[in-house]
Amino acid sequence: MKIVVLGAGVIGVTSAWYLARAGHEVTVMDRQPAAAMETSFANAGEISPGYSTPWAAPGIPQKALRWMFQRHAPLVLHASADPQRLGWIGKMLRNCTADAYAVNKSRMMRIANYSRDCLGALRAETGIHYDERTRGTLQVFRDAYQLAAVQKDIEVLRADGVPFEMLDAEGCVAAEPGLAFSRHLLAGGLRLPNDETGDCHVFTQRLAALAEAEGVKFLYDTSIDRLEGSSSRITAVQTSAGRLVADGFVVALGSYSPALVAPFGIKLPVHPVKGYSLTLPIVDESRAPVSTVMDETYKVAITRLGDRIRVGGLAELAGFDLSLSPRRRATLAKSVGELFGGAGDLDRASFWTGLRPMTPDGTPIVGASPIGNLWLNTGHGTLGWTMAAGSGRVLADLISGRTPEIKSDDLGYARYQRRKARVAVGAVQAA
């Protein structure tokens, strides 16, 4: 089939790669001058299936209230009367139960673990390099309360057969020698040895080049105006470069996906959650991380990318605002300064922000839409890099009429349609 992929971030490009490998004629379009120039540009760099955790978790509502009064809060909610934002927050709060958390986390880990395997196979097949490392993730805790709270995650890891290690402070230093200088701050840690790291921007651009060599056509500097069609079929996409007709269309526009499909009655529960990063040149190797260290206190990831340190995280509900907040920069600097002080040069750090497309339950939307030839690959939140390869492979299999290698029926938009149906049935029964 002739397929158009809308969006050239890591999700769009991996989708295009697997679609091309399946034999389809693929065109990718994006408003930017190159691949991976928005949300995929400077993310935290971690590929962490074991850390695939929904933001919607038991205790989050209470924590969010406390964070409102903290200078270095990991989550910031800006006051707004926007009904879409309020509705999204309401749906997220409904997922903050123990049962929903367990289901959502297990679902997220399924696609994330599969994605790690797909990425490994892709790397072996193509020889692609992107400052990758396969040395695990270490989540560090600064007090006994954080150690106790991680037990619910450990139960899910154990149930899903994910290897992990609980470490004391000395064990954390053994895994990450640079933490020796902040040993006094550590209460312990959770190490996930199978996690990886890498530069998402470099990966996406190099994979785009490989895809182009396979025959994929990339249309950059092309704004996507609207889709044309009916409730049963999309016929074309209207762009700044003209009208493009195809057999199938893939929406991989991150936070901008809902607006494109809304005219067709598709209500994607995807909302932009703003994140930030700092990228520092390393100046003292002995103090630098060797892989990814998750600072549980600030919800910040500190990742080694070649001769740089990427410090990424935080979550801010501020709509589509892309302004750089000095306060958020201070939080990132505080985290890396306390754990790896002197490792990188903060005075030469580049500061970046991007919009993560997040669903209320944390699980991406990968699969068919209610329209026959319109497909969705969006809503990956903070885990787009972690889930990209697996999401692209699952989508390509579904479009090609093949059964995916993992269970995927609960990853698509249909799960929201089923919920609406249950609510409607409940209302009828109550009446």
PDB file of N, CA, C and O in Angstrom, residues 244-286:
ATOM      1  N   LEU A 244      -2.052  15.268  -0.933  1.00  0.00           N
ATOM      2  CA  LEU A 244      -1.391  13.976  -1.128  1.00  0.00           C
ATOM      3  C   LEU A 244      -2.387  12.855  -0.877  1.00  0.00           C
ATOM      4  O   LEU A 244      -2.985  12.756   0.196  1.00  0.00           O
ATOM      5  N   VAL A 245      -2.579  12.015  -1.879  1.00  0.00           N
ATOM      6  CA  VAL A 245      -3.503  10.888  -1.808  1.00  0.00           C
ATOM      7  C   VAL A 245      -2.731   9.625  -1.447  1.00  0.00           C
ATOM      8  O   VAL A 245      -1.601   9.421  -1.896  1.00  0.00           O
ATOM      9  N   ALA A 246      -3.353   8.755  -0.627  1.00  0.00           N
ATOM     10  CA  ALA A 246      -2.699   7.508  -0.244  1.00  0.00           C
ATOM     11  C   ALA A 246      -3.750   6.468   0.127  1.00  0.00           C
ATOM     12  O   ALA A 246      -4.939   6.769   0.255  1.00  0.00           O
ATOM     13  N   ASP A 247      -3.288   5.221   0.300  1.00  0.00           N
ATOM     14  CA  ASP A 247      -4.177   4.135   0.726  1.00  0.00           C
ATOM     15  C   ASP A 247      -4.386   4.133   2.237  1.00  0.00           C
ATOM     16  O   ASP A 247      -5.425   3.679   2.728  1.00  0.00           O
ATOM     17  N   GLY A 248      -3.381   4.594   2.970  1.00  0.00           N
ATOM     18  CA  GLY A 248      -3.468   4.610   4.426  1.00  0.00           C
ATOM     19  C   GLY A 248      -2.696   5.780   5.004  1.00  0.00           C
ATOM     20  O   GLY A 248      -1.761   6.298   4.370  1.00  0.00           O
ATOM     21  N   PHE A 249      -3.097   6.188   6.208  1.00  0.00           N
ATOM     22  CA  PHE A 249      -2.482   7.340   6.873  1.00  0.00           C
ATOM     23  C   PHE A 249      -2.186   6.986   8.323  1.00  0.00           C
ATOM     24  O   PHE A 249      -3.030   6.396   9.012  1.00  0.00           O
ATOM     25  N   VAL A 250      -1.000   7.359   8.776  1.00  0.00           N
ATOM     26  CA  VAL A 250      -0.585   7.125  10.163  1.00  0.00           C
ATOM     27  C   VAL A 250      -0.398   8.467  10.849  1.00  0.00           C
ATOM     28  O   VAL A 250       0.390   9.297  10.379  1.00  0.00           O
ATOM     29  N   VAL A 251      -1.104   8.679  11.945  1.00  0.00           N
ATOM     30  CA  VAL A 251      -0.976   9.912  12.716  1.00  0.00           C
ATOM     31  C   VAL A 251       0.032   9.684  13.833  1.00  0.00           C
ATOM     32  O   VAL A 251      -0.223   8.925  14.774  1.00  0.00           O
ATOM     33  N   ALA A 252       1.189  10.322  13.714  1.00  0.00           N
ATOM     34  CA  ALA A 252       2.256  10.213  14.712  1.00  0.00           C
ATOM     35  C   ALA A 252       2.754  11.611  15.046  1.00  0.00           C
ATOM     36  O   ALA A 252       3.952  11.904  14.994  1.00  0.00           O
ATOM     37  N   LEU A 253       1.813  12.477  15.390  1.00  0.00           N
ATOM     38  CA  LEU A 253       2.106  13.895  15.610  1.00  0.00           C
ATOM     39  C   LEU A 253       2.187  14.258  17.089  1.00  0.00           C
ATOM     40  O   LEU A 253       2.090  15.428  17.440  1.00  0.00           O
ATOM     41  N   GLY A 254       2.356  13.273  17.947  1.00  0.00           N
ATOM     42  CA  GLY A 254       2.504  13.571  19.363  1.00  0.00           C
ATOM     43  C   GLY A 254       1.333  14.354  19.908  1.00  0.00           C
ATOM     44  O   GLY A 254       0.161  14.033  19.676  1.00  0.00           O
ATOM     45  N   SER A 255       1.628  15.434  20.615  1.00  0.00           N
ATOM     46  CA  SER A 255       0.605  16.248  21.258  1.00  0.00           C
ATOM     47  C   SER A 255      -0.333  16.930  20.272  1.00  0.00           C
ATOM     48  O   SER A 255      -1.417  17.391  20.647  1.00  0.00           O
ATOM     49  N   TYR A 256       0.087  17.018  19.013  1.00  0.00           N
ATOM     50  CA  TYR A 256      -0.727  17.683  18.002  1.00  0.00           C
ATOM     51  C   TYR A 256      -1.664  16.709  17.282  1.00  0.00           C
ATOM     52  O   TYR A 256      -2.396  17.113  16.383  1.00  0.00           O
ATOM     53  N   SER A 257      -1.645  15.442  17.668  1.00  0.00           N
ATOM     54  CA  SER A 257      -2.494  14.443  17.024  1.00  0.00           C
ATOM     55  C   SER A 257      -3.985  14.689  17.228  1.00  0.00           C
ATOM     56  O   SER A 257      -4.770  14.563  16.274  1.00  0.00           O
ATOM     57  N   PRO A 258      -4.455  15.026  18.448  1.00  0.00           N
ATOM     58  CA  PRO A 258      -5.902  15.170  18.648  1.00  0.00           C
ATOM     59  C   PRO A 258      -6.554  16.191  17.733  1.00  0.00           C
ATOM     60  O   PRO A 258      -7.653  15.959  17.225  1.00  0.00           O
ATOM     61  N   ALA A 259      -5.904  17.316  17.507  1.00  0.00           N
ATOM     62  CA  ALA A 259      -6.509  18.374  16.687  1.00  0.00           C
ATOM     63  C   ALA A 259      -6.723  17.923  15.252  1.00  0.00           C
ATOM     64  O   ALA A 259      -7.695  18.319  14.602  1.00  0.00           O
ATOM     65  N   LEU A 260      -5.833  17.077  14.734  1.00  0.00           N
ATOM     66  CA  LEU A 260      -5.937  16.638  13.347  1.00  0.00           C
ATOM     67  C   LEU A 260      -7.123  15.695  13.150  1.00  0.00           C
ATOM     68  O   LEU A 260      -7.784  15.738  12.105  1.00  0.00           O
ATOM     69  N   VAL A 261      -7.398  14.834  14.116  1.00  0.00           N
ATOM     70  CA  VAL A 261      -8.453  13.827  13.935  1.00  0.00           C
ATOM     71  C   VAL A 261      -9.786  14.255  14.535  1.00  0.00           C
ATOM     72  O   VAL A 261     -10.804  13.604  14.292  1.00  0.00           O
ATOM     73  N   ALA A 262      -9.804  15.337  15.295  1.00  0.00           N
ATOM     74  CA  ALA A 262     -11.036  15.790  15.949  1.00  0.00           C
ATOM     75  C   ALA A 262     -12.188  16.047  14.978  1.00  0.00           C
ATOM     76  O   ALA A 262     -13.343  15.740  15.299  1.00  0.00           O
ATOM     77  N   PRO A 263     -11.941  16.620  13.776  1.00  0.00           N
ATOM     78  CA  PRO A 263     -13.062  16.864  12.857  1.00  0.00           C
ATOM     79  C   PRO A 263     -13.819  15.600  12.449  1.00  0.00           C
ATOM     80  O   PRO A 263     -14.937  15.677  11.942  1.00  0.00           O
ATOM     81  N   PHE A 264     -13.214  14.433  12.681  1.00  0.00           N
ATOM     82  CA  PHE A 264     -13.855  13.167  12.327  1.00  0.00           C
ATOM     83  C   PHE A 264     -14.491  12.488  13.546  1.00  0.00           C
ATOM     84  O   PHE A 264     -14.837  11.306  13.497  1.00  0.00           O
ATOM     85  N   GLY A 265     -14.633  13.247  14.626  1.00  0.00           N
ATOM     86  CA  GLY A 265     -15.283  12.715  15.814  1.00  0.00           C
ATOM     87  C   GLY A 265     -14.404  11.824  16.671  1.00  0.00           C
ATOM     88  O   GLY A 265     -14.893  11.163  17.603  1.00  0.00           O
ATOM     89  N   ILE A 266     -13.112  11.794  16.386  1.00  0.00           N
ATOM     90  CA  ILE A 266     -12.180  10.983  17.175  1.00  0.00           C
ATOM     91  C   ILE A 266     -11.613  11.852  18.295  1.00  0.00           C
ATOM     92  O   ILE A 266     -10.937  12.846  18.031  1.00  0.00           O
ATOM     93  N   LYS A 267     -11.912  11.482  19.517  1.00  0.00           N
ATOM     94  CA  LYS A 267     -11.477  12.276  20.667  1.00  0.00           C
ATOM     95  C   LYS A 267     -10.301  11.583  21.345  1.00  0.00           C
ATOM     96  O   LYS A 267     -10.475  10.765  22.244  1.00  0.00           O
ATOM     97  N   LEU A 268      -9.112  11.909  20.883  1.00  0.00           N
ATOM     98  CA  LEU A 268      -7.909  11.308  21.461  1.00  0.00           C
ATOM     99  C   LEU A 268      -7.627  11.929  22.828  1.00  0.00           C
ATOM    100  O   LEU A 268      -7.456  13.144  22.932  1.00  0.00           O
ATOM    101  N   PRO A 269      -7.543  11.127  23.886  1.00  0.00           N
ATOM    102  CA  PRO A 269      -7.250  11.663  25.217  1.00  0.00           C
ATOM    103  C   PRO A 269      -5.754  11.881  25.408  1.00  0.00           C
ATOM    104  O   PRO A 269      -5.123  11.323  26.317  1.00  0.00           O
ATOM    105  N   VAL A 270      -5.165  12.677  24.521  1.00  0.00           N
ATOM    106  CA  VAL A 270      -3.724  12.958  24.558  1.00  0.00           C
ATOM    107  C   VAL A 270      -3.540  14.432  24.875  1.00  0.00           C
ATOM    108  O   VAL A 270      -4.108  15.297  24.204  1.00  0.00           O
ATOM    109  N   HIS A 271      -2.756  14.710  25.921  1.00  0.00           N
ATOM    110  CA  HIS A 271      -2.551  16.094  26.346  1.00  0.00           C
ATOM    111  C   HIS A 271      -1.060  16.384  26.436  1.00  0.00           C
ATOM    112  O   HIS A 271      -0.272  15.511  26.829  1.00  0.00           O
ATOM    113  N   PRO A 272      -0.629  17.602  26.055  1.00  0.00           N
ATOM    114  CA  PRO A 272       0.796  17.937  26.156  1.00  0.00           C
ATOM    115  C   PRO A 272       1.237  18.113  27.603  1.00  0.00           C
ATOM    116  O   PRO A 272       0.613  18.856  28.361  1.00  0.00           O
ATOM    117  N   VAL A 273       2.286  17.412  27.972  1.00  0.00           N
ATOM    118  CA  VAL A 273       2.902  17.573  29.294  1.00  0.00           C
ATOM    119  C   VAL A 273       4.337  18.031  29.059  1.00  0.00           C
ATOM    120  O   VAL A 273       5.153  17.291  28.514  1.00  0.00           O
ATOM    121  N   LYS A 274       4.604  19.229  29.448  1.00  0.00           N
ATOM    122  CA  LYS A 274       5.879  19.879  29.149  1.00  0.00           C
ATOM    123  C   LYS A 274       7.016  19.290  29.987  1.00  0.00           C
ATOM    124  O   LYS A 274       6.875  19.092  31.195  1.00  0.00           O
ATOM    125  N   GLY A 275       8.121  18.982  29.329  1.00  0.00           N
ATOM    126  CA  GLY A 275       9.308  18.495  30.023  1.00  0.00           C
ATOM    127  C   GLY A 275      10.514  19.331  29.648  1.00  0.00           C
ATOM    128  O   GLY A 275      10.481  20.091  28.667  1.00  0.00           O
ATOM    129  N   TYR A 276      11.573  19.209  30.417  1.00  0.00           N
ATOM    130  CA  TYR A 276      12.774  20.022  30.213  1.00  0.00           C
ATOM    131  C   TYR A 276      14.021  19.141  30.245  1.00  0.00           C
ATOM    132  O   TYR A 276      14.014  18.045  30.819  1.00  0.00           O
ATOM    133  N   SER A 277      15.091  19.645  29.655  1.00  0.00           N
ATOM    134  CA  SER A 277      16.383  18.961  29.789  1.00  0.00           C
ATOM    135  C   SER A 277      17.528  19.952  29.744  1.00  0.00           C
ATOM    136  O   SER A 277      17.421  21.038  29.161  1.00  0.00           O
ATOM    137  N   LEU A 278      18.611  19.539  30.367  1.00  0.00           N
ATOM    138  CA  LEU A 278      19.908  20.210  30.269  1.00  0.00           C
ATOM    139  C   LEU A 278      20.888  19.225  29.655  1.00  0.00           C
ATOM    140  O   LEU A 278      20.839  18.025  29.959  1.00  0.00           O
ATOM    141  N   THR A 279      21.777  19.707  28.801  1.00  0.00           N
ATOM    142  CA  THR A 279      22.835  18.865  28.248  1.00  0.00           C
ATOM    143  C   THR A 279      24.171  19.516  28.565  1.00  0.00           C
ATOM    144  O   THR A 279      24.443  20.640  28.133  1.00  0.00           O
ATOM    145  N   LEU A 280      25.001  18.804  29.358  1.00  0.00           N
ATOM    146  CA  LEU A 280      26.260  19.352  29.867  1.00  0.00           C
ATOM    147  C   LEU A 280      27.447  18.625  29.257  1.00  0.00           C
ATOM    148  O   LEU A 280      27.439  17.389  29.168  1.00  0.00           O
ATOM    149  N   PRO A 281      28.491  19.325  28.871  1.00  0.00           N
ATOM    150  CA  PRO A 281      29.735  18.636  28.503  1.00  0.00           C
ATOM    151  C   PRO A 281      30.411  18.097  29.765  1.00  0.00           C
ATOM    152  O   PRO A 281      30.425  18.756  30.810  1.00  0.00           O
ATOM    153  N   ILE A 282      30.952  16.887  29.679  1.00  0.00           N
ATOM    154  CA  ILE A 282      31.630  16.282  30.834  1.00  0.00           C
ATOM    155  C   ILE A 282      33.002  16.923  31.010  1.00  0.00           C
ATOM    156  O   ILE A 282      33.774  17.059  30.052  1.00  0.00           O
ATOM    157  N   VAL A 283      33.301  17.288  32.243  1.00  0.00           N
ATOM    158  CA  VAL A 283      34.608  17.880  32.546  1.00  0.00           C
ATOM    159  C   VAL A 283      35.411  17.033  33.532  1.00  0.00           C
ATOM    160  O   VAL A 283      36.612  17.227  33.684  1.00  0.00           O
ATOM    161  N   ASP A 284      34.741  16.091  34.234  1.00  0.00           N
ATOM    162  CA  ASP A 284      35.431  15.196  35.166  1.00  0.00           C
ATOM    163  C   ASP A 284      34.811  13.807  35.038  1.00  0.00           C
ATOM    164  O   ASP A 284      33.732  13.531  35.555  1.00  0.00           O
ATOM    165  N   GLU A 285      35.514  12.930  34.321  1.00  0.00           N
ATOM    166  CA  GLU A 285      35.020  11.579  34.047  1.00  0.00           C
ATOM    167  C   GLU A 285      34.729  10.799  35.319  1.00  0.00           C
ATOM    168  O   GLU A 285      33.765  10.025  35.393  1.00  0.00           O
ATOM    169  N   SER A 286      35.540  10.985  36.351  1.00  0.00           N
ATOM    170  CA  SER A 286      35.385  10.202  37.582  1.00  0.00           C
ATOM    171  C   SER A 286      34.096  10.526  38.318  1.00  0.00           C
ATOM    172  O   SER A 286      33.630   9.737  39.143  1.00  0.00           O
TER     173      SER A 286
END
